[in-house]
């Protein structure tokens, strides 16, 4: 399975200058190749290579592999442009000077023990220290393919492509149902909940800070806005990683699968109150589902996507489906048998039932209101 490990480079002042020179030099070369390819209307990789390779080496002092990677970047970008515009390419593609540039295994060598890497620059090879988390360190053992060097928020990073081995899928007769929500980010059929109070607190604090800075409109306020940008997004991403890891580890340890609602298109069809509108627009359910799915695939845990219809209205005790069963955001009380439960826990148990049916039959089944 292909995943991306993000590592942060820790270069010296001299190495920072070299990396920036290499980044800008390769992007200038990409712009030159792009202009040549567009003027000659040549977008095939081999023909672009013959058209520009020696010129790149001479004009931009690129090493051989750097020139090849620049040509590859330009050709790939035109493939995307042609697909988007249905073959109509009117203007030459332009690249930002500090945009990401590709490196391959001939241009990079990792030393995991010393946590250093050897990277090719315009001035030759440089050994640079790097920082990476525990999961990234494990993934780097399976590094394969291209890496992207990029500059972001005053630092250099590498996105490293890794081919992580996938465990054989376990045969399960039982599943963990997981209900994804706005107030409770995730609730499992085992009764474990991950509430979103901390995320909501962070969101409110950041929103208040943004509103105040935007009203000021000064240069200093704009600098602070830029510095704060992405902070909440990174916090949410970390929380989703943490939650997904716990759920997948629980399923793996107990030999069960995971059942999730297929919430595709929910933003277009779901209505929420004005009070919850801001939280609903910032709900990162798709990211959490994606994290659970890829972690489960690596661990060999099967994931079942079930229809979301009536999972929050159905009583898991007597099967009665009615909208009035969902009293409030958190309260569930069956109008037929009187069974009460936390609304998200009730939904998680319904999702579990659908997941078990899908696991046994191999077919996607949902609830039908009589």
Coordinates of C-alpha atoms in Angstrom, one line a residue:
X1 CA 0.0 0.0 0.0
X2 CA 1.3 3.4 -0.9
X3 CA 1.4 6.1 1.8
X4 CA 3.3 9.4 2.2
X5 CA 5.7 10.1 5.1
X6 CA 6.3 13.8 5.8
X7 CA 9.7 14.6 7.2
X8 CA 11.1 18.0 8.2
X9 CA 14.7 18.9 7.2
X10 CA 17.0 20.5 9.7
X11 CA 19.7 22.2 7.5
X12 CA 22.4 24.7 8.5
X13 CA 22.3 28.3 7.3
X14 CA 24.5 27.4 4.4
X15 CA 22.4 24.4 3.5
X16 CA 19.2 26.5 3.6
X17 CA 20.7 28.7 0.9
X18 CA 21.7 25.6 -1.2
X19 CA 18.3 24.0 -0.9
X20 CA 16.6 27.3 -1.8
X21 CA 18.9 27.7 -4.8
X22 CA 18.2 24.2 -5.9
X23 CA 14.4 24.6 -5.5
X24 CA 14.3 27.9 -7.5
X25 CA 16.8 26.6 -10.1
X26 CA 14.7 23.4 -10.8
X27 CA 11.5 25.4 -11.0
X28 CA 13.1 27.9 -13.4
X29 CA 14.2 25.0 -15.5
X30 CA 10.6 23.6 -15.4
X31 CA 9.3 26.9 -16.7
X32 CA 11.9 26.8 -19.5
X33 CA 10.9 23.2 -20.5
X34 CA 7.2 24.2 -20.3
X35 CA 7.8 27.1 -22.7
X36 CA 9.7 24.9 -25.1
X37 CA 7.1 22.1 -25.0
X38 CA 4.2 24.6 -25.5
X39 CA 5.9 26.5 -28.4
X40 CA 6.6 23.2 -30.2
X41 CA 3.4 21.6 -29.1
X42 CA 5.3 18.6 -28.0
X43 CA 4.1 16.9 -24.8
X44 CA 5.5 13.4 -25.1
X45 CA 8.2 12.6 -22.5
X46 CA 10.8 11.2 -24.9
X47 CA 10.3 14.1 -27.4
X48 CA 10.4 16.7 -24.7
X49 CA 13.6 15.1 -23.3
X50 CA 15.3 15.3 -26.7
X51 CA 14.1 18.9 -27.1
X52 CA 15.3 20.3 -23.8
X53 CA 17.8 18.0 -21.9
X54 CA 21.2 19.4 -23.0
X55 CA 19.8 22.9 -22.9
X56 CA 18.8 22.5 -19.3
X57 CA 22.2 21.1 -18.3
X58 CA 23.9 24.1 -20.0
X59 CA 21.6 27.0 -19.0
X60 CA 20.7 26.0 -15.4
X61 CA 23.8 23.9 -14.4
X62 CA 21.5 21.0 -13.5
X63 CA 22.8 17.6 -12.7
X64 CA 21.7 14.8 -15.1
X65 CA 19.0 13.4 -12.8
X66 CA 17.7 16.9 -11.9
X67 CA 17.1 17.6 -15.6
X68 CA 15.3 14.3 -16.0
X69 CA 13.0 15.0 -13.0
X70 CA 12.2 18.5 -14.2
X71 CA 11.2 17.2 -17.6
X72 CA 9.0 14.6 -15.9
X73 CA 7.3 17.2 -13.8
X74 CA 6.5 19.3 -16.8
X75 CA 5.2 16.4 -18.9
X76 CA 3.0 15.1 -15.9
X77 CA 1.5 18.6 -15.4
X78 CA 0.5 18.8 -19.1
X79 CA -1.1 15.4 -18.9
X80 CA -3.3 16.7 -16.1
X81 CA -4.0 19.9 -18.0
X82 CA -4.9 18.0 -21.1
X83 CA -7.3 15.8 -19.1
X84 CA -9.0 18.8 -17.4
X85 CA -9.3 20.8 -20.6
X86 CA -10.1 17.8 -22.9
X87 CA -6.9 18.1 -24.9
X88 CA -7.1 21.9 -25.4
X89 CA -3.8 23.5 -24.1
X90 CA -4.0 27.2 -24.9
X91 CA -1.3 28.6 -22.5
X92 CA 2.1 27.4 -21.3
X93 CA 2.2 26.0 -17.8
X94 CA 4.0 28.2 -15.2
X95 CA 5.5 26.9 -12.0
X96 CA 6.1 28.8 -8.8
X97 CA 9.8 29.4 -7.9
X98 CA 9.2 27.8 -4.5
X99 CA 6.9 25.1 -5.7
X100 CA 7.6 21.4 -4.9
X101 CA 10.2 19.6 -7.0
X102 CA 10.5 15.8 -7.4
X103 CA 13.6 13.8 -6.2
X104 CA 14.2 10.1 -6.8
X105 CA 16.3 7.4 -5.1
X106 CA 19.4 8.5 -7.2
X107 CA 19.1 12.0 -5.6
X108 CA 18.4 10.9 -2.0
X109 CA 19.8 8.5 0.4
X110 CA 18.5 7.9 4.0
X111 CA 20.5 6.9 7.0
X112 CA 17.8 6.0 9.6
X113 CA 20.3 5.3 12.4
X114 CA 21.8 8.7 12.3
X115 CA 18.5 10.3 11.1
X116 CA 20.3 12.1 8.3
X117 CA 19.9 12.1 4.6
X118 CA 22.2 12.8 1.6
X119 CA 20.5 15.0 -0.9
X120 CA 21.7 16.3 -4.3
X121 CA 21.9 20.0 -4.7
X122 CA 23.2 22.3 -7.5
X123 CA 26.5 22.4 -5.6
X124 CA 26.7 18.6 -5.1
X125 CA 25.7 16.2 -2.3
X126 CA 24.8 17.5 1.2
X127 CA 24.2 15.6 4.4
X128 CA 21.2 17.1 6.3
X129 CA 19.5 16.0 9.6
X130 CA 15.8 15.4 9.6
X131 CA 12.9 15.0 12.0
X132 CA 10.1 12.4 11.6
X133 CA 7.5 10.9 13.9
X134 CA 7.3 7.3 15.0
X135 CA 4.9 6.2 12.3
X136 CA 6.9 8.0 9.6
X137 CA 10.1 6.3 10.8
X138 CA 8.4 2.9 10.3
X139 CA 7.1 3.9 6.8
X140 CA 10.5 5.2 5.7
X141 CA 11.9 1.6 6.0
X142 CA 9.8 0.9 2.9
X143 CA 10.7 4.1 0.9
X144 CA 10.1 3.6 -2.8
X145 CA 9.6 5.9 -5.7
X146 CA 9.7 9.7 -5.9
X147 CA 9.9 12.3 -3.1
X148 CA 8.8 15.9 -3.2
X149 CA 11.0 18.6 -1.7
X150 CA 9.0 21.7 -0.8
X151 CA 9.3 24.9 1.3
X152 CA 6.4 25.8 3.7
X153 CA 6.1 28.2 6.6
X154 CA 9.8 28.9 6.7
X155 CA 11.0 25.3 6.6
X156 CA 12.0 22.6 4.1
X157 CA 10.1 19.3 4.0
X158 CA 10.1 16.1 2.1
X159 CA 7.0 14.1 1.2
X160 CA 8.4 10.6 0.8
X161 CA 6.5 7.9 -1.1
X162 CA 6.5 4.5 0.8
X163 CA 5.2 1.1 -0.2
X164 CA 4.1 -0.3 3.2
X165 CA 3.4 -4.0 3.3
X166 CA -0.3 -4.9 4.0
X167 CA -1.2 -7.7 6.4
X168 CA -3.6 -10.5 5.2
X169 CA -7.2 -9.7 5.9
X170 CA -8.5 -11.3 9.0
X171 CA -11.7 -13.4 8.7
X172 CA -14.2 -11.9 11.1
X173 CA -17.6 -12.8 12.2
X174 CA -18.1 -9.7 14.3
X175 CA -17.6 -6.0 13.6
X176 CA -17.3 -2.7 15.6
X177 CA -19.9 -0.2 14.5
X178 CA -18.6 3.4 14.4
X179 CA -21.0 6.3 14.3
X180 CA -19.4 9.6 13.1
X181 CA -20.9 12.7 14.4
X182 CA -20.5 16.4 15.0
X183 CA -20.7 16.7 18.8
X184 CA -19.3 13.2 19.4
X185 CA -16.7 12.8 16.7
X186 CA -16.9 9.0 16.9
X187 CA -18.9 6.5 19.0
X188 CA -18.3 2.8 18.9
X189 CA -20.8 0.0 19.5
X190 CA -18.5 -1.0 22.4
X191 CA -19.6 2.2 24.1
X192 CA -16.5 4.3 23.7
X193 CA -17.0 7.9 22.7
X194 CA -14.6 10.5 21.4
X195 CA -16.2 13.9 22.0
X196 CA -15.4 17.0 20.0
X197 CA -15.4 19.5 22.9
X198 CA -11.7 20.2 22.6
X199 CA -11.9 20.7 18.9
X200 CA -14.9 23.0 19.3
X201 CA -13.1 25.0 22.0
X202 CA -10.1 25.4 19.6
X203 CA -12.4 26.4 16.7
X204 CA -14.2 29.1 18.8
X205 CA -10.9 30.5 20.1
X206 CA -9.4 30.6 16.6
X207 CA -12.6 32.1 15.1
X208 CA -12.6 34.9 17.7
X209 CA -8.9 35.6 17.1
X210 CA -9.5 35.7 13.3
X211 CA -12.5 38.0 13.6
X212 CA -10.5 40.4 15.8
X213 CA -7.5 40.4 13.5
X214 CA -9.6 40.8 10.3
X215 CA -11.4 43.9 11.8
X216 CA -8.0 45.5 12.5
X217 CA -6.7 45.0 9.0
X218 CA -3.2 46.3 9.8
X219 CA 0.0 44.8 8.4
X220 CA 0.8 43.3 11.8
X221 CA -2.7 41.8 12.0
X222 CA -2.3 40.3 8.5
X223 CA 1.1 38.8 9.5
X224 CA -0.5 37.2 12.6
X225 CA -3.4 35.8 10.4
X226 CA -0.9 34.2 8.1
X227 CA 1.0 32.7 11.1
X228 CA -2.2 31.3 12.6
X229 CA -3.5 29.9 9.3
X230 CA -3.7 26.1 9.2
X231 CA -3.3 25.8 13.0
X232 CA -6.9 24.5 13.6
X233 CA -6.7 22.2 10.5
X234 CA -3.5 20.6 11.8
X235 CA -5.1 20.1 15.3
X236 CA -8.1 18.4 13.7
X237 CA -5.9 16.2 11.6
X238 CA -3.9 15.1 14.7
X239 CA -7.1 14.3 16.6
X240 CA -8.4 12.2 13.6
X241 CA -5.1 10.3 13.5
X242 CA -5.4 9.6 17.3
X243 CA -9.0 8.4 17.1
X244 CA -8.5 6.2 14.0
X245 CA -5.5 4.6 15.6
X246 CA -7.4 3.6 18.7
X247 CA -10.4 2.2 16.8
X248 CA -8.2 0.1 14.4
X249 CA -6.1 -1.2 17.3
X250 CA -9.2 -2.3 19.2
X251 CA -10.6 -4.1 16.1
X252 CA -7.2 -5.8 15.4
X253 CA -6.8 -6.9 19.0
X254 CA -10.3 -8.4 19.2
X255 CA -10.3 -10.0 15.6
X256 CA -13.2 -7.9 14.4
X257 CA -14.0 -5.7 11.3
X258 CA -15.1 -2.1 11.3
X259 CA -18.4 -0.8 10.0
X260 CA -18.8 2.8 9.0
X261 CA -21.6 4.8 7.4
X262 CA -21.2 5.9 3.8
X263 CA -21.6 9.6 4.3
X264 CA -20.8 10.6 0.7
X265 CA -22.8 13.8 -0.3
X266 CA -24.1 14.4 3.2
X267 CA -23.3 18.1 3.1
X268 CA -25.7 18.5 0.1
X269 CA -28.6 16.6 1.5
X270 CA -28.5 17.2 5.3
X271 CA -30.0 20.2 7.1
X272 CA -28.7 21.5 10.4
X273 CA -29.8 24.2 12.8
X274 CA -28.1 27.6 12.6
X275 CA -26.4 26.9 15.9
X276 CA -24.6 23.8 14.5
X277 CA -24.0 25.3 11.0
X278 CA -20.4 26.3 11.7
X279 CA -19.5 23.0 13.3
X280 CA -21.2 21.1 10.4
X281 CA -19.2 23.0 7.8
X282 CA -15.9 22.2 9.7
X283 CA -16.8 18.6 10.3
X284 CA -13.9 16.5 9.0
X285 CA -15.7 13.1 8.9
X286 CA -14.3 12.2 5.5
X287 CA -10.7 12.6 6.8
X288 CA -11.4 10.5 9.8
X289 CA -13.0 7.8 7.6
X290 CA -10.0 7.8 5.3
X291 CA -7.6 7.5 8.2
X292 CA -9.6 4.5 9.6
X293 CA -9.7 2.9 6.2
X294 CA -6.0 3.1 5.4
X295 CA -4.8 2.1 8.9
X296 CA -7.3 -0.8 8.8
X297 CA -6.0 -1.9 5.4
X298 CA -2.4 -2.0 6.7
X299 CA -3.5 -3.9 9.8
X300 CA -5.5 -6.4 7.8
X301 CA -8.8 -5.3 9.3
X302 CA -11.8 -5.4 6.9
X303 CA -13.9 -2.2 6.7
X304 CA -17.6 -2.2 5.6
X305 CA -19.4 0.9 4.4
X306 CA -23.1 0.7 5.2
X307 CA -26.0 2.9 4.1
X308 CA -26.7 5.6 6.7
X309 CA -30.5 5.6 6.2
X310 CA -32.5 5.3 9.5
X311 CA -29.4 4.3 11.6
X312 CA -30.2 7.2 14.0
X313 CA -34.0 6.6 14.0
X314 CA -34.1 2.8 14.4
X315 CA -34.4 1.3 17.9
X316 CA -31.7 -1.4 18.3
X317 CA -34.0 -3.3 20.7
X318 CA -37.3 -3.6 18.8
X319 CA -36.4 -2.5 15.3
X320 CA -39.0 0.3 15.3
X321 CA -38.1 3.2 13.0
X322 CA -39.5 6.6 13.6
X323 CA -38.1 10.1 13.4
X324 CA -39.6 11.0 16.8
X325 CA -37.4 8.3 18.4
X326 CA -34.5 10.8 18.2
X327 CA -35.6 13.2 20.9
X328 CA -32.5 15.5 20.9
X329 CA -28.9 15.5 19.6
X330 CA -27.9 13.1 22.4
X331 CA -31.1 11.4 23.6
X332 CA -32.9 8.4 22.0
X333 CA -36.2 7.0 23.2
X334 CA -38.2 4.5 21.3
X335 CA -41.8 5.6 20.8
X336 CA -42.9 1.9 20.6
X337 CA -41.1 0.0 23.4
X338 CA -39.8 2.9 25.5
X339 CA -36.1 1.8 25.2
X340 CA -33.7 4.7 26.0
X341 CA -30.1 5.1 25.1
X342 CA -27.5 7.7 24.0
X343 CA -28.4 8.5 20.4
X344 CA -24.9 8.0 19.0
X345 CA -24.5 4.7 20.9
X346 CA -27.8 3.5 19.5
X347 CA -26.7 4.4 16.0
X348 CA -23.4 2.7 16.4
X349 CA -25.2 -0.6 17.4
X350 CA -27.4 -0.3 14.3
X351 CA -24.3 0.3 12.1
X352 CA -22.7 -2.8 13.7
X353 CA -25.8 -4.9 12.8
X354 CA -25.5 -3.7 9.1
X355 CA -21.8 -4.4 9.1
X356 CA -22.4 -8.0 10.4
X357 CA -25.0 -8.6 7.7
X358 CA -22.6 -7.3 5.0
X359 CA -19.8 -9.4 6.4
X360 CA -21.9 -12.6 6.3
X361 CA -23.6 -12.1 3.0
X362 CA -21.1 -10.0 1.0
X363 CA -23.9 -7.7 0.0
X364 CA -24.6 -4.0 1.0
X365 CA -27.9 -4.0 3.0
X366 CA -29.7 -1.2 4.7
X367 CA -32.7 -0.6 6.9
X368 CA -36.1 -0.2 5.3
X369 CA -38.9 1.8 7.0
X370 CA -42.1 -0.2 7.0

